[in-house]
XYZ file of N, CA and C in Angstrom:
876
model
N 21.081 17.161 11.932
C 20.824 17.849 10.683
C 19.312 17.942 10.471
N 18.833 19.100 10.002
C 17.409 19.288 9.771
C 16.919 18.387 8.648
N 15.706 17.869 8.821
C 15.088 17.031 7.792
C 14.277 17.923 6.848
N 14.219 17.577 5.552
C 13.339 18.332 4.649
C 11.879 18.025 4.952
N 11.002 18.917 4.552
C 9.570 18.736 4.741
C 8.952 18.056 3.528
N 8.027 17.143 3.777
C 7.221 16.597 2.689
C 6.322 17.679 2.115
N 5.855 17.463 0.896
C 4.915 18.385 0.270
C 3.488 18.046 0.679
N 2.643 19.051 0.694
C 1.224 18.799 0.874
C 0.644 18.210 -0.410
N -0.237 17.226 -0.300
C -0.882 16.702 -1.503
C -1.842 17.727 -2.074
N -2.108 17.676 -3.378
C -3.053 18.626 -3.952
C -4.480 18.332 -3.501
N -5.330 19.336 -3.591
C -6.743 19.115 -3.303
C -7.281 18.079 -4.285
N -7.970 17.044 -3.806
C -8.440 15.999 -4.730
C -9.487 16.518 -5.704
N -9.486 15.918 -6.879
C -10.497 16.195 -7.894
C -11.175 14.886 -8.274
N -12.373 14.972 -8.803
C -13.128 13.765 -9.140
C -12.526 13.090 -10.372
N -12.337 11.779 -10.321
C -11.829 11.057 -11.498
C -12.910 10.881 -12.551
N -12.474 10.538 -13.773
C -13.426 10.190 -14.831
C -14.111 8.864 -14.498
N -13.338 7.937 -13.945
C -13.874 6.626 -13.595
C -14.819 6.765 -12.404
N -15.989 6.196 -12.528
C -16.912 6.156 -11.399
C -16.743 4.813 -10.702
N -16.364 4.861 -9.454
C -16.064 3.643 -8.720
C -17.335 2.935 -8.272
N -17.272 1.593 -8.187
C -18.432 0.855 -7.684
C -18.628 1.075 -6.186
N -19.813 0.831 -5.712
C -20.131 0.978 -4.291
C -19.245 0.053 -3.474
N -18.720 0.580 -2.367
C -17.857 -0.216 -1.495
C -16.402 -0.223 -1.903
N -15.990 0.684 -2.794
C -14.618 0.711 -3.291
C -13.619 0.993 -2.170
N -12.428 0.402 -2.317
C -11.367 0.505 -1.312
C -10.096 1.082 -1.917
N -9.563 2.104 -1.279
C -8.209 2.583 -1.572
C -7.280 1.792 -0.662
N -6.558 0.856 -1.228
C -5.835 -0.149 -0.445
C -4.427 0.259 -0.042
N -4.050 1.519 -0.264
C -2.700 1.922 0.151
C -2.619 3.426 0.320
N -2.720 3.881 1.562
C -2.429 5.274 1.915
C -1.576 5.268 3.172
N -1.026 6.430 3.503
C -0.309 6.625 4.759
C -1.006 7.741 5.527
N -0.939 7.682 6.838
C -1.484 8.768 7.649
C -0.356 9.371 8.470
N -0.229 10.681 8.388
C 0.764 11.393 9.186
C 0.032 12.355 10.116
N 0.777 13.137 10.857
C 0.177 14.000 11.873
C 1.042 15.242 12.043
N 0.616 16.127 12.934
C 1.434 17.273 13.293
C 2.718 16.838 13.979
N 3.701 17.714 13.978
C 5.030 17.355 14.490
C 4.994 16.896 15.941
N 4.056 17.414 16.721
C 4.016 17.101 18.150
C 2.930 16.090 18.521
N 2.200 15.585 17.527
C 1.091 14.669 17.828
C 1.569 13.256 18.145
N 2.548 12.777 17.393
C 3.105 11.437 17.579
C 4.610 11.515 17.382
N 5.372 10.711 18.113
C 6.832 10.792 18.005
C 7.338 10.321 16.647
N 8.168 11.134 16.026
C 8.787 10.797 14.750
C 10.063 9.999 14.985
N 10.378 9.134 14.041
C 11.574 8.283 14.130
C 12.824 9.108 13.834
N 13.828 8.918 14.636
C 15.067 9.678 14.469
C 15.706 9.416 13.101
N 15.533 8.209 12.565
C 16.167 7.853 11.291
C 15.374 8.222 10.051
N 14.288 8.958 10.190
C 13.470 9.332 9.029
C 14.270 10.213 8.078
N 13.838 10.242 6.819
C 14.536 11.060 5.821
C 13.801 12.366 5.554
N 12.570 12.515 6.053
C 11.861 13.780 5.919
C 10.849 13.919 7.035
N 10.321 15.121 7.185
C 9.250 15.400 8.130
C 7.911 15.417 7.393
N 6.809 15.171 8.099
C 5.507 15.425 7.484
C 5.401 16.884 7.052
N 4.558 17.132 6.068
C 4.348 18.510 5.615
C 3.894 19.371 6.796
N 4.438 20.552 6.940
C 4.070 21.402 8.074
C 2.643 21.915 7.954
N 2.024 22.133 9.100
C 0.697 22.742 9.114
C -0.351 21.897 9.796
N -0.918 20.887 9.099
C -2.054 20.159 9.686
C -1.660 19.350 10.914
N -2.570 19.292 11.885
C -2.400 18.360 12.994
C -3.095 17.046 12.641
N -3.104 16.101 13.571
C -3.646 14.774 13.282
C -5.105 14.841 12.850
N -5.910 15.586 13.570
C -7.326 15.688 13.219
C -7.517 16.299 11.831
N -6.698 17.269 11.493
C -6.806 17.893 10.181
C -6.358 16.945 9.064
N -5.325 16.132 9.336
C -4.918 15.128 8.356
C -6.030 14.103 8.143
N -6.709 13.708 9.204
C -7.833 12.787 9.046
C -8.926 13.415 8.186
N -9.181 14.696 8.365
C -10.176 15.388 7.546
C -9.742 15.439 6.082
N -8.465 15.690 5.845
C -7.956 15.695 4.471
C -8.078 14.306 3.838
N -7.807 13.286 4.626
C -7.947 11.911 4.134
C -9.399 11.613 3.784
N -10.322 12.013 4.649
C -11.736 11.783 4.370
C -12.168 12.537 3.112
N -11.656 13.726 2.923
C -11.955 14.485 1.715
C -11.450 13.741 0.480
N -10.244 13.208 0.558
C -9.684 12.397 -0.534
C -10.605 11.225 -0.855
N -11.036 10.510 0.163
C -11.910 9.356 -0.041
C -13.232 9.771 -0.683
N -13.841 10.814 -0.150
C -15.166 11.226 -0.618
C -15.137 11.692 -2.072
N -14.174 12.509 -2.421
C -14.129 13.071 -3.775
C -13.738 12.010 -4.798
N -12.850 11.094 -4.401
C -12.435 10.034 -5.318
C -13.487 8.933 -5.434
N -14.290 8.754 -4.391
C -15.353 7.753 -4.446
C -15.089 6.492 -3.660
N -14.256 6.575 -2.606
C -13.918 5.397 -1.799
C -14.712 5.368 -0.500
N -15.093 4.161 -0.091
C -15.793 3.961 1.176
C -14.974 3.146 2.170
N -13.917 2.505 1.698
C -13.064 1.678 2.547
C -11.606 2.030 2.286
N -10.750 1.675 3.244
C -9.351 1.994 3.061
C -8.424 1.140 3.903
N -7.168 1.080 3.456
C -6.097 0.408 4.183
C -4.996 1.430 4.422
N -4.678 1.656 5.694
C -3.698 2.669 6.094
C -2.389 1.959 6.413
N -1.370 2.262 5.632
C -0.067 1.605 5.746
C 0.854 2.489 6.582
N 1.421 1.904 7.612
C 2.269 2.678 8.520
C 3.472 3.256 7.780
N 3.769 4.513 8.063
C 4.887 5.192 7.420
C 6.165 5.032 8.234
N 7.263 4.802 7.529
C 8.560 4.667 8.182
C 8.985 5.983 8.846
N 8.288 7.104 8.560
C 8.589 8.345 9.266
C 8.431 8.183 10.769
N 7.629 7.178 11.174
C 7.374 6.940 12.596
C 8.069 5.682 13.113
N 8.935 5.088 12.305
C 9.671 3.917 12.757
C 8.751 2.785 13.182
N 9.139 2.093 14.243
C 8.357 0.932 14.694
C 7.238 1.302 15.655
N 7.075 2.585 15.936
C 5.964 3.032 16.775
C 4.723 3.169 15.885
N 3.840 2.172 15.953
C 2.670 2.114 15.084
C 1.519 3.008 15.547
N 1.723 3.814 16.577
C 0.590 4.455 17.242
C -0.179 5.409 16.338
N 0.463 6.121 15.417
C -0.269 7.034 14.544
C -1.205 6.249 13.624
N -0.742 5.107 13.149
C -1.570 4.285 12.268
C -2.691 3.611 13.042
N -2.381 3.118 14.243
C -3.409 2.508 15.094
C -4.506 3.523 15.391
N -4.116 4.750 15.741
C -5.096 5.788 16.050
C -5.935 6.136 14.827
N -5.305 6.191 13.652
C -6.045 6.521 12.431
C -7.054 5.441 12.085
N -6.652 4.185 12.183
C -7.572 3.076 11.888
C -8.753 3.106 12.854
N -8.460 3.334 14.116
C -9.530 3.373 15.125
C -10.508 4.516 14.826
N -9.973 5.674 14.485
C -10.828 6.824 14.232
C -11.657 6.666 12.953
N -11.100 6.006 11.945
C -11.812 5.883 10.677
C -12.930 4.834 10.755
N -12.794 3.830 11.616
C -13.909 2.932 11.849
C -13.845 1.593 11.133
N -14.982 0.938 11.076
C -15.062 -0.475 10.706
C -14.649 -0.767 9.270
N -14.674 0.212 8.395
C -14.323 -0.017 6.999
C -12.848 0.242 6.698
N -12.030 0.257 7.754
C -10.614 0.572 7.578
C -9.742 -0.426 8.328
N -8.621 -0.772 7.702
C -7.640 -1.693 8.277
C -6.268 -1.036 8.245
N -5.331 -1.634 8.985
C -3.978 -1.111 9.012
C -2.952 -2.140 8.580
N -1.834 -1.649 8.090
C -0.637 -2.456 7.831
C 0.465 -1.807 8.646
N 1.106 -2.581 9.513
C 2.085 -1.996 10.428
C 3.452 -2.638 10.335
N 4.318 -2.204 11.232
C 5.683 -2.709 11.286
C 5.890 -3.549 12.542
N 6.537 -4.663 12.371
C 7.020 -5.494 13.465
C 8.472 -5.855 13.169
N 9.310 -5.931 14.188
C 10.718 -6.248 13.946
C 10.955 -7.756 13.886
N 12.115 -8.137 13.392
C 12.548 -9.528 13.505
C 12.403 -9.988 14.953
N 11.935 -11.222 15.120
C 11.859 -11.785 16.458
C 10.703 -11.289 17.291
N 9.705 -10.659 16.666
C 8.536 -10.200 17.427
C 7.906 -11.375 18.163
N 7.468 -11.141 19.378
C 6.921 -12.204 20.217
C 5.458 -12.477 19.864
N 4.968 -13.608 20.346
C 3.551 -13.946 20.160
C 2.669 -12.855 20.777
N 3.077 -12.342 21.924
C 2.310 -11.284 22.572
C 2.259 -10.032 21.708
N 3.378 -9.671 21.108
C 3.404 -8.505 20.218
C 2.501 -8.719 18.998
N 2.513 -9.918 18.461
C 1.693 -10.205 17.284
C 0.211 -10.231 17.660
N -0.114 -10.742 18.855
C -1.501 -10.687 19.335
C -1.980 -9.240 19.437
N -1.146 -8.376 20.012
C -1.504 -6.968 20.145
C -1.699 -6.328 18.773
N -0.826 -6.684 17.861
C -0.871 -6.194 16.481
C -2.226 -6.521 15.854
N -2.662 -7.767 16.012
C -3.951 -8.185 15.460
C -5.106 -7.451 16.136
N -4.999 -7.238 17.441
C -6.053 -6.531 18.178
C -6.187 -5.084 17.734
N -5.113 -4.516 17.197
C -5.140 -3.145 16.681
C -5.856 -3.051 15.331
N -6.367 -4.139 14.821
C -7.030 -4.186 13.512
C -6.028 -4.041 12.371
N -4.824 -4.521 12.614
C -3.845 -4.627 11.538
C -4.129 -5.903 10.748
N -3.934 -5.832 9.456
C -4.172 -7.011 8.622
C -2.882 -7.593 8.073
N -1.776 -6.845 8.199
C -0.515 -7.321 7.627
C 0.660 -6.629 8.275
N 1.804 -7.282 8.149
C 3.074 -6.686 8.548
C 3.825 -6.335 7.269
N 4.455 -5.161 7.254
C 5.118 -4.707 6.033
C 6.624 -4.941 6.089
N 7.140 -5.434 4.980
C 8.568 -5.662 4.788
C 9.024 -4.803 3.620
N 10.014 -3.951 3.859
C 10.552 -3.089 2.814
C 11.877 -3.666 2.341
N 11.834 -4.333 1.182
C 13.023 -4.982 0.626
C 13.847 -4.013 -0.204
N 13.330 -2.791 -0.380
C 14.015 -1.776 -1.180
C 14.893 -0.897 -0.292
N 14.294 -0.342 0.761
C 15.012 0.604 1.618
C 15.533 -0.034 2.909
N 15.171 -1.285 3.151
C 15.554 -1.912 4.413
C 14.610 -1.500 5.521
N 14.959 -1.854 6.742
C 14.100 -1.522 7.866
C 14.266 -2.503 8.998
N 13.216 -2.670 9.771
C 13.318 -3.456 11.010
C 12.989 -4.929 10.800
N 12.412 -5.254 9.639
C 12.037 -6.640 9.358
C 12.782 -7.119 8.126
N 13.484 -8.256 8.270
C 14.192 -8.860 7.147
C 13.318 -9.947 6.527
N 13.716 -10.421 5.370
C 12.985 -11.519 4.723
C 13.058 -12.784 5.588
N 14.221 -13.055 6.158
C 14.320 -14.211 7.061
C 13.400 -14.038 8.263
N 13.342 -12.819 8.794
C 12.458 -12.563 9.919
C 11.006 -12.726 9.550
N 10.629 -12.273 8.355
C 9.247 -12.405 7.900
C 8.872 -13.874 7.715
N 9.787 -14.654 7.153
C 9.512 -16.087 6.974
C 9.330 -16.776 8.324
N 10.164 -16.426 9.290
C 10.042 -17.023 10.622
C 8.737 -16.624 11.294
N 8.257 -15.417 11.019
C 7.031 -14.899 11.619
C 5.772 -15.433 10.941
N 5.904 -15.948 9.727
C 4.748 -16.287 8.904
C 3.763 -17.249 9.567
N 4.206 -18.318 10.241
C 3.212 -19.208 10.877
C 2.364 -18.496 11.924
N 2.970 -17.604 12.713
C 2.207 -16.859 13.717
C 1.239 -15.891 13.045
N 1.648 -15.296 11.939
C 0.743 -14.428 11.192
C -0.434 -15.223 10.644
N -0.133 -16.400 10.102
C -1.189 -17.246 9.540
C -2.219 -17.617 10.592
N -1.761 -17.919 11.803
C -2.676 -18.298 12.891
C -3.664 -17.182 13.216
N -3.288 -15.951 12.910
C -4.135 -14.794 13.251
C -4.796 -14.170 12.025
N -4.696 -14.845 10.885
C -5.329 -14.355 9.671
C -4.647 -13.147 9.065
N -3.356 -12.950 9.357
C -2.593 -11.818 8.838
C -1.756 -12.260 7.640
N -1.237 -11.294 6.905
C -0.392 -11.614 5.764
C 0.839 -10.704 5.756
N 1.693 -10.884 4.761
C 2.903 -10.078 4.595
C 2.693 -9.134 3.416
N 3.016 -7.871 3.627
C 3.023 -6.898 2.536
C 4.470 -6.509 2.277
N 4.843 -6.452 1.000
C 6.263 -6.341 0.666
C 6.486 -5.347 -0.458
N 7.500 -4.509 -0.288
C 7.970 -3.636 -1.356
C 9.295 -4.182 -1.856
N 9.359 -4.470 -3.152
C 10.601 -4.973 -3.736
C 10.717 -4.449 -5.162
N 11.822 -4.774 -5.812
C 12.021 -4.485 -7.221
C 11.946 -5.813 -7.985
N 10.969 -5.947 -8.864
C 10.780 -7.220 -9.562
C 12.040 -7.673 -10.276
N 12.713 -6.761 -10.948
C 13.876 -7.141 -11.744
C 15.061 -7.539 -10.881
N 15.112 -7.071 -9.649
C 16.241 -7.395 -8.772
C 15.952 -8.548 -7.811
N 14.688 -8.763 -7.471
C 14.381 -9.646 -6.351
C 13.436 -10.814 -6.649
N 12.564 -10.678 -7.657
C 11.456 -11.613 -7.775
C 11.903 -13.045 -8.018
N 12.864 -13.252 -8.901
C 13.287 -14.618 -9.201
C 13.859 -15.317 -7.965
N 14.576 -14.549 -7.140
C 15.177 -15.140 -5.937
C 14.141 -15.413 -4.845
N 13.059 -14.651 -4.836
C 12.050 -14.786 -3.783
C 11.028 -15.890 -4.063
N 10.871 -16.273 -5.311
C 9.718 -17.082 -5.729
C 9.587 -18.384 -4.950
N 10.677 -19.124 -4.790
C 10.579 -20.428 -4.117
C 10.113 -20.264 -2.676
N 10.646 -19.279 -1.973
C 10.220 -19.036 -0.586
C 8.742 -18.663 -0.524
N 8.315 -17.812 -1.443
C 6.926 -17.367 -1.439
C 5.976 -18.544 -1.612
N 6.325 -19.470 -2.485
C 5.471 -20.635 -2.740
C 5.286 -21.487 -1.488
N 6.272 -21.477 -0.596
C 6.212 -22.340 0.585
C 5.643 -21.652 1.818
N 5.377 -20.353 1.748
C 4.874 -19.631 2.916
C 3.435 -20.024 3.238
N 3.078 -20.013 4.524
C 1.691 -20.312 4.902
C 0.763 -19.107 4.820
N 1.281 -17.971 4.392
C 0.476 -16.750 4.255
C 0.681 -16.183 2.857
N -0.294 -15.425 2.354
C -0.078 -14.725 1.080
C 0.873 -13.556 1.260
N 1.484 -13.150 0.152
C 2.307 -11.948 0.110
C 1.626 -10.952 -0.824
N 1.494 -9.729 -0.354
C 0.933 -8.636 -1.156
C 2.082 -7.731 -1.569
N 2.269 -7.576 -2.869
C 3.352 -6.730 -3.360
C 2.833 -5.328 -3.657
N 3.559 -4.333 -3.139
C 3.236 -2.925 -3.387
C 3.700 -2.498 -4.777
N 3.052 -1.478 -5.304
C 3.584 -0.616 -6.364
C 4.044 -1.394 -7.606
N 3.205 -2.321 -8.049
C 3.464 -3.182 -9.221
C 4.886 -3.748 -9.211
N 5.425 -3.949 -8.025
C 6.786 -4.465 -7.770
C 7.880 -3.547 -8.312
N 7.582 -2.307 -8.593
C 8.565 -1.243 -8.817
C 9.780 -1.675 -9.653
N 9.595 -2.075 -10.890
C 10.756 -2.434 -11.715
C 11.697 -1.246 -11.897
N 12.987 -1.507 -11.840
C 13.972 -0.420 -11.982
C 14.635 -0.399 -13.347
N 14.384 -1.411 -14.179
C 14.989 -1.475 -15.515
C 13.929 -1.239 -16.590
N 12.980 -0.366 -16.304
C 11.923 -0.076 -17.257
C 10.648 -0.828 -16.918
N 9.545 -0.385 -17.517
C 8.223 -0.895 -17.182
C 7.672 -1.831 -18.247
N 8.549 -2.493 -18.984
C 8.109 -3.422 -20.020
C 7.301 -4.558 -19.406
N 6.260 -4.968 -20.111
C 5.398 -6.043 -19.618
C 6.099 -7.390 -19.617
N 7.231 -7.484 -20.305
C 8.009 -8.734 -20.318
C 9.397 -8.516 -19.738
N 9.538 -7.504 -18.860
C 10.835 -7.219 -18.260
C 11.299 -8.309 -17.311
N 12.535 -8.173 -16.867
C 13.128 -9.161 -15.973
C 12.293 -9.306 -14.707
N 12.014 -10.545 -14.331
C 11.259 -10.838 -13.122
C 9.753 -10.833 -13.309
N 9.258 -10.278 -14.415
C 7.810 -10.141 -14.592
C 7.151 -11.485 -14.895
N 7.826 -12.353 -15.652
C 7.253 -13.688 -15.895
C 7.097 -14.446 -14.581
N 8.097 -14.345 -13.718
C 8.016 -15.008 -12.411
C 6.893 -14.409 -11.578
N 6.808 -13.085 -11.576
C 5.729 -12.398 -10.867
C 4.369 -12.873 -11.361
N 4.196 -12.929 -12.666
C 2.898 -13.318 -13.224
C 2.583 -14.780 -12.941
N 3.583 -15.638 -12.911
C 3.339 -17.037 -12.559
C 2.835 -17.145 -11.124
N 3.426 -16.375 -10.214
C 2.963 -16.369 -8.823
C 1.558 -15.778 -8.724
N 1.318 -14.724 -9.486
C 0.004 -14.084 -9.478
C -1.057 -15.042 -10.012
N -0.731 -15.729 -11.073
C -1.661 -16.681 -11.679
C -1.991 -17.828 -10.729
N -1.026 -18.200 -9.901
C -1.230 -19.306 -8.956
C -2.163 -18.922 -7.807
N -2.401 -17.616 -7.624
C -3.208 -17.152 -6.503
C -2.442 -17.057 -5.205
N -1.129 -17.253 -5.254
C -0.318 -17.220 -4.035
C -0.019 -15.795 -3.581
N -0.031 -14.862 -4.506
C 0.280 -13.472 -4.165
C -0.851 -12.550 -4.633
N -0.813 -11.323 -4.128
C -1.671 -10.235 -4.564
C -0.761 -9.087 -4.981
N -1.271 -8.187 -5.813
C -0.443 -7.060 -6.230
C -1.249 -5.775 -6.215
N -0.609 -4.704 -5.730
C -1.237 -3.393 -5.702
C -0.819 -2.601 -6.945
N -1.811 -2.155 -7.673
C -1.585 -1.326 -8.858
C -1.459 0.125 -8.386
N -0.383 0.392 -7.685
C -0.228 1.661 -6.961
C 1.092 2.337 -7.310
N 1.133 3.655 -7.027
C 2.368 4.458 -7.076
C 3.035 4.473 -8.442
N 2.249 4.472 -9.512
C 2.835 4.557 -10.852
C 3.658 5.830 -11.008
N 3.292 6.886 -10.288
C 3.991 8.170 -10.398
C 5.436 8.084 -9.945
N 5.778 7.054 -9.186
C 7.162 6.877 -8.751
C 8.027 6.288 -9.867
N 7.391 5.781 -10.912
C 8.110 5.096 -11.985
C 8.001 5.777 -13.340
N 6.970 6.599 -13.544
C 6.801 7.303 -14.813
C 5.910 8.519 -14.582
N 5.878 9.386 -15.566
C 5.119 10.631 -15.442
C 3.684 10.447 -15.910
N 2.808 11.323 -15.410
C 1.417 11.362 -15.874
C 1.406 11.610 -17.391
N 0.479 10.987 -18.136
C -0.660 10.179 -17.677
C -0.355 8.699 -17.464
N 0.904 8.366 -17.216
C 1.314 7.023 -16.797
C 1.156 5.979 -17.893
N 1.252 6.427 -19.151
C 1.138 5.501 -20.281
C 2.276 4.483 -20.297
N 3.448 4.876 -19.775
C 4.595 3.969 -19.816
C 4.351 2.687 -19.024
N 3.453 2.770 -18.039
C 3.167 1.589 -17.211
C 1.949 0.813 -17.674
N 1.265 1.307 -18.709
C -0.040 0.740 -19.068
C 0.031 -0.726 -19.460
N 1.012 -1.095 -20.254
C 1.073 -2.489 -20.719
C 1.388 -3.446 -19.572
N 2.240 -3.023 -18.650
C 2.532 -3.875 -17.501
C 1.303 -4.007 -16.614
N 0.630 -2.901 -16.324
C -0.589 -2.961 -15.514
C -1.625 -3.854 -16.188
N -1.771 -3.706 -17.491
C -2.737 -4.534 -18.218
C -2.369 -6.014 -18.131
N -1.081 -6.332 -18.249
C -0.682 -7.737 -18.152
C -1.009 -8.303 -16.774
N -0.774 -7.533 -15.731
C -1.068 -8.004 -14.382
C -2.563 -8.266 -14.212
N -3.383 -7.368 -14.714
C -4.830 -7.556 -14.603
C -5.275 -8.769 -15.403
N -4.753 -8.911 -16.614
C -5.142 -10.058 -17.444
C -4.657 -11.380 -16.854
N -3.524 -11.341 -16.174
C -2.996 -12.574 -15.581
C -3.918 -13.116 -14.509
N -4.366 -12.235 -13.606
C -5.284 -12.684 -12.553
C -5.995 -11.481 -11.937
N -7.123 -11.100 -12.509
C -7.842 -9.941 -11.964
C -8.370 -10.168 -10.556
N -8.415 -11.430 -10.116
C -8.890 -11.744 -8.767
C -7.835 -11.504 -7.692
N -6.628 -11.103 -8.089
C -5.564 -10.857 -7.116
C -4.961 -9.470 -7.270
N -5.677 -8.560 -7.926
C -5.202 -7.184 -8.092
C -5.968 -6.241 -7.166
N -5.252 -5.286 -6.604
C -5.797 -4.245 -5.730
C -5.335 -2.895 -6.279
N -5.911 -1.825 -5.748
C -5.482 -0.494 -6.176
C -5.271 0.380 -4.950
N -4.228 1.211 -5.007
C -3.968 2.146 -3.923
C -3.433 3.456 -4.463
N -3.809 4.553 -3.833
C -3.391 5.880 -4.293
C -1.997 6.259 -3.813
N -1.550 5.668 -2.704
C -0.287 6.039 -2.057
C -0.345 7.468 -1.493
N -1.549 7.992 -1.300
C -1.755 9.323 -0.701
C -1.141 9.351 0.700
N -0.535 10.438 1.175
C -0.336 11.745 0.555
C 0.992 11.892 -0.170
N 1.524 10.763 -0.654
C 2.676 10.788 -1.561
C 3.943 11.295 -0.867
N 4.348 10.555 0.153
C 5.540 10.903 0.927
C 6.809 10.516 0.168
N 7.914 11.126 0.559
C 9.244 10.763 0.061
C 9.241 10.630 -1.459
N 8.963 11.724 -2.135
C 8.838 11.718 -3.597
C 10.164 11.406 -4.298
N 11.269 11.781 -3.685
C 12.586 11.479 -4.262
C 12.704 11.909 -5.724
N 12.207 13.088 -6.023
C 12.332 13.625 -7.369
C 11.137 13.394 -8.265
N 10.222 12.518 -7.880
C 9.012 12.304 -8.677
C 8.085 13.508 -8.543
N 7.272 13.725 -9.569
C 6.297 14.810 -9.512
C 5.156 14.437 -8.576
N 4.689 15.415 -7.800
C 3.516 15.194 -6.970
C 2.319 14.870 -7.874
N 1.671 13.712 -7.676
C 0.587 13.328 -8.577
C -0.766 13.856 -8.130
N -1.700 13.816 -9.056
C -3.105 14.025 -8.754
C -3.751 12.639 -8.675
N -4.433 12.364 -7.568
C -4.999 11.035 -7.380
C -5.961 10.632 -8.472
N -6.733 11.585 -8.994
C -7.679 11.267 -10.062
C -6.948 10.772 -11.311
N -5.783 11.356 -11.600
C -5.008 10.899 -12.763
C -4.528 9.466 -12.574
N -4.115 9.134 -11.346
C -3.681 7.769 -11.066
C -4.823 6.782 -11.255
N -5.990 7.166 -10.810
C -7.160 6.305 -10.945
C -7.564 6.166 -12.410
N -7.550 7.267 -13.135
C -7.973 7.246 -14.531
C -6.994 6.497 -15.431
N -5.790 6.226 -14.933
C -4.838 5.429 -15.710
C -5.355 4.016 -15.966
N -6.346 3.583 -15.185
C -6.942 2.258 -15.403
C -8.012 2.275 -16.488
N -8.361 3.458 -16.977
C -9.534 3.603 -17.837
C -9.495 2.680 -19.043
N -8.338 2.538 -19.679
C -8.242 1.757 -20.912
C -7.748 0.338 -20.712
N -7.409 -0.016 -19.480
C -6.834 -1.354 -19.271
C -7.665 -2.226 -18.333
N -8.694 -1.660 -17.702
C -9.522 -2.431 -16.773
C -10.994 -2.268 -17.152
N -11.673 -3.371 -17.383
C -13.085 -3.354 -17.720
C -13.924 -3.053 -16.484
N -15.203 -2.846 -16.681
C -16.110 -2.641 -15.551
C -16.073 -3.837 -14.615
N -16.016 -5.038 -15.166
C -15.932 -6.241 -14.336
C -14.619 -6.288 -13.562
N -13.516 -5.907 -14.229
C -12.218 -5.843 -13.555
C -12.265 -4.874 -12.379
N -12.876 -3.720 -12.586
C -12.914 -2.689 -11.539
C -13.709 -3.158 -10.330
N -14.783 -3.878 -10.565
C -15.540 -4.426 -9.443
C -14.662 -5.335 -8.596
N -13.828 -6.116 -9.243
C -12.923 -6.998 -8.509
C -11.816 -6.207 -7.811
N -11.165 -5.316 -8.558
C -9.996 -4.599 -8.037
C -10.357 -3.692 -6.868
N -11.487 -3.017 -6.956
C -11.834 -2.017 -5.953
C -12.750 -2.529 -4.842
N -13.498 -3.607 -5.099
C -14.484 -4.060 -4.115
C -14.263 -5.512 -3.695
N -14.378 -6.431 -4.626
C -14.391 -7.854 -4.271
C -13.048 -8.323 -3.708
N -11.967 -7.944 -4.358
C -10.655 -8.407 -3.911
C -10.264 -7.854 -2.547
N -10.387 -6.526 -2.311
C -10.072 -6.043 -0.963
C -10.978 -6.623 0.109
N -12.236 -6.842 -0.230
C -13.139 -7.437 0.755
C -12.668 -8.828 1.136
N -12.222 -9.601 0.160
C -11.757 -10.959 0.432
C -10.448 -10.966 1.218
N -9.485 -10.144 0.807
C -8.169 -10.161 1.453
C -8.211 -9.522 2.832
N -8.826 -8.350 2.942
C -8.793 -7.600 4.184
C -9.961 -7.925 5.119
N -10.851 -8.793 4.640
C -11.956 -9.293 5.485
C -12.859 -8.169 5.966
N -13.212 -7.264 5.059
C -14.174 -6.233 5.383
C -15.558 -6.855 5.579
N -16.279 -6.374 6.552
C -17.644 -6.848 6.786
C -18.570 -6.235 5.753
N -19.714 -6.878 5.524
C -20.726 -6.353 4.599
C -21.312 -5.051 5.164
């Protein structure tokens, strides 16, 4: 059966917020032309038709330049399954200020994890929402090997469905866990919703990090519905918050295609200048080990 095509992201516009020097967009995906890298048979959509890999890299650089970013983290897309090659190539081409987050399956060998680290990957991603090749048990078993190589676990989950059950395991892991997309609550974006107290306790402890990303998947622009939750996360521990655009906004599943500047400007009333320095510069530098 034919797969639907993803949409092209809009041309970036400059945000109202002026980012500090060295700012990092900590969550994007890189795709390519249909024939540039092998697509996974189980994908739910194709990359947007038209650009080849080099052109997608140019579009990504344009996004970074107009928004004001100098560093980035490229998260491997499930459109390519466990073949990390498109992400590895993108990280290599973008250079020293860029890191990758990739996929490894349950039972990955020490040799596979060594290769993963050599590719300039900083984390392995676990999708607790849609499933995939890595389970929570597999991630826990892999954690000591990740710790030995300075890697961490990045996880997509639903706070209201998963956080309370995950907390004890997270506390005992030898690596930090980075949660995507403000933990994507499915029962509303209340700052005191189910699982949020547990999330904030973990955040306050410094055991986890959280990406203030993909608000467009949970509410419409100007994203006011998420403001109180985002503000609570920042107030709980601004030293463990990151920001990501989720560009080029794959697998929208009915959400409106966002403008990256609007996503960035959603922080305008909830993050101080000091907070922004931490969220965009200091925190990513510490977690992803960017060089000066």
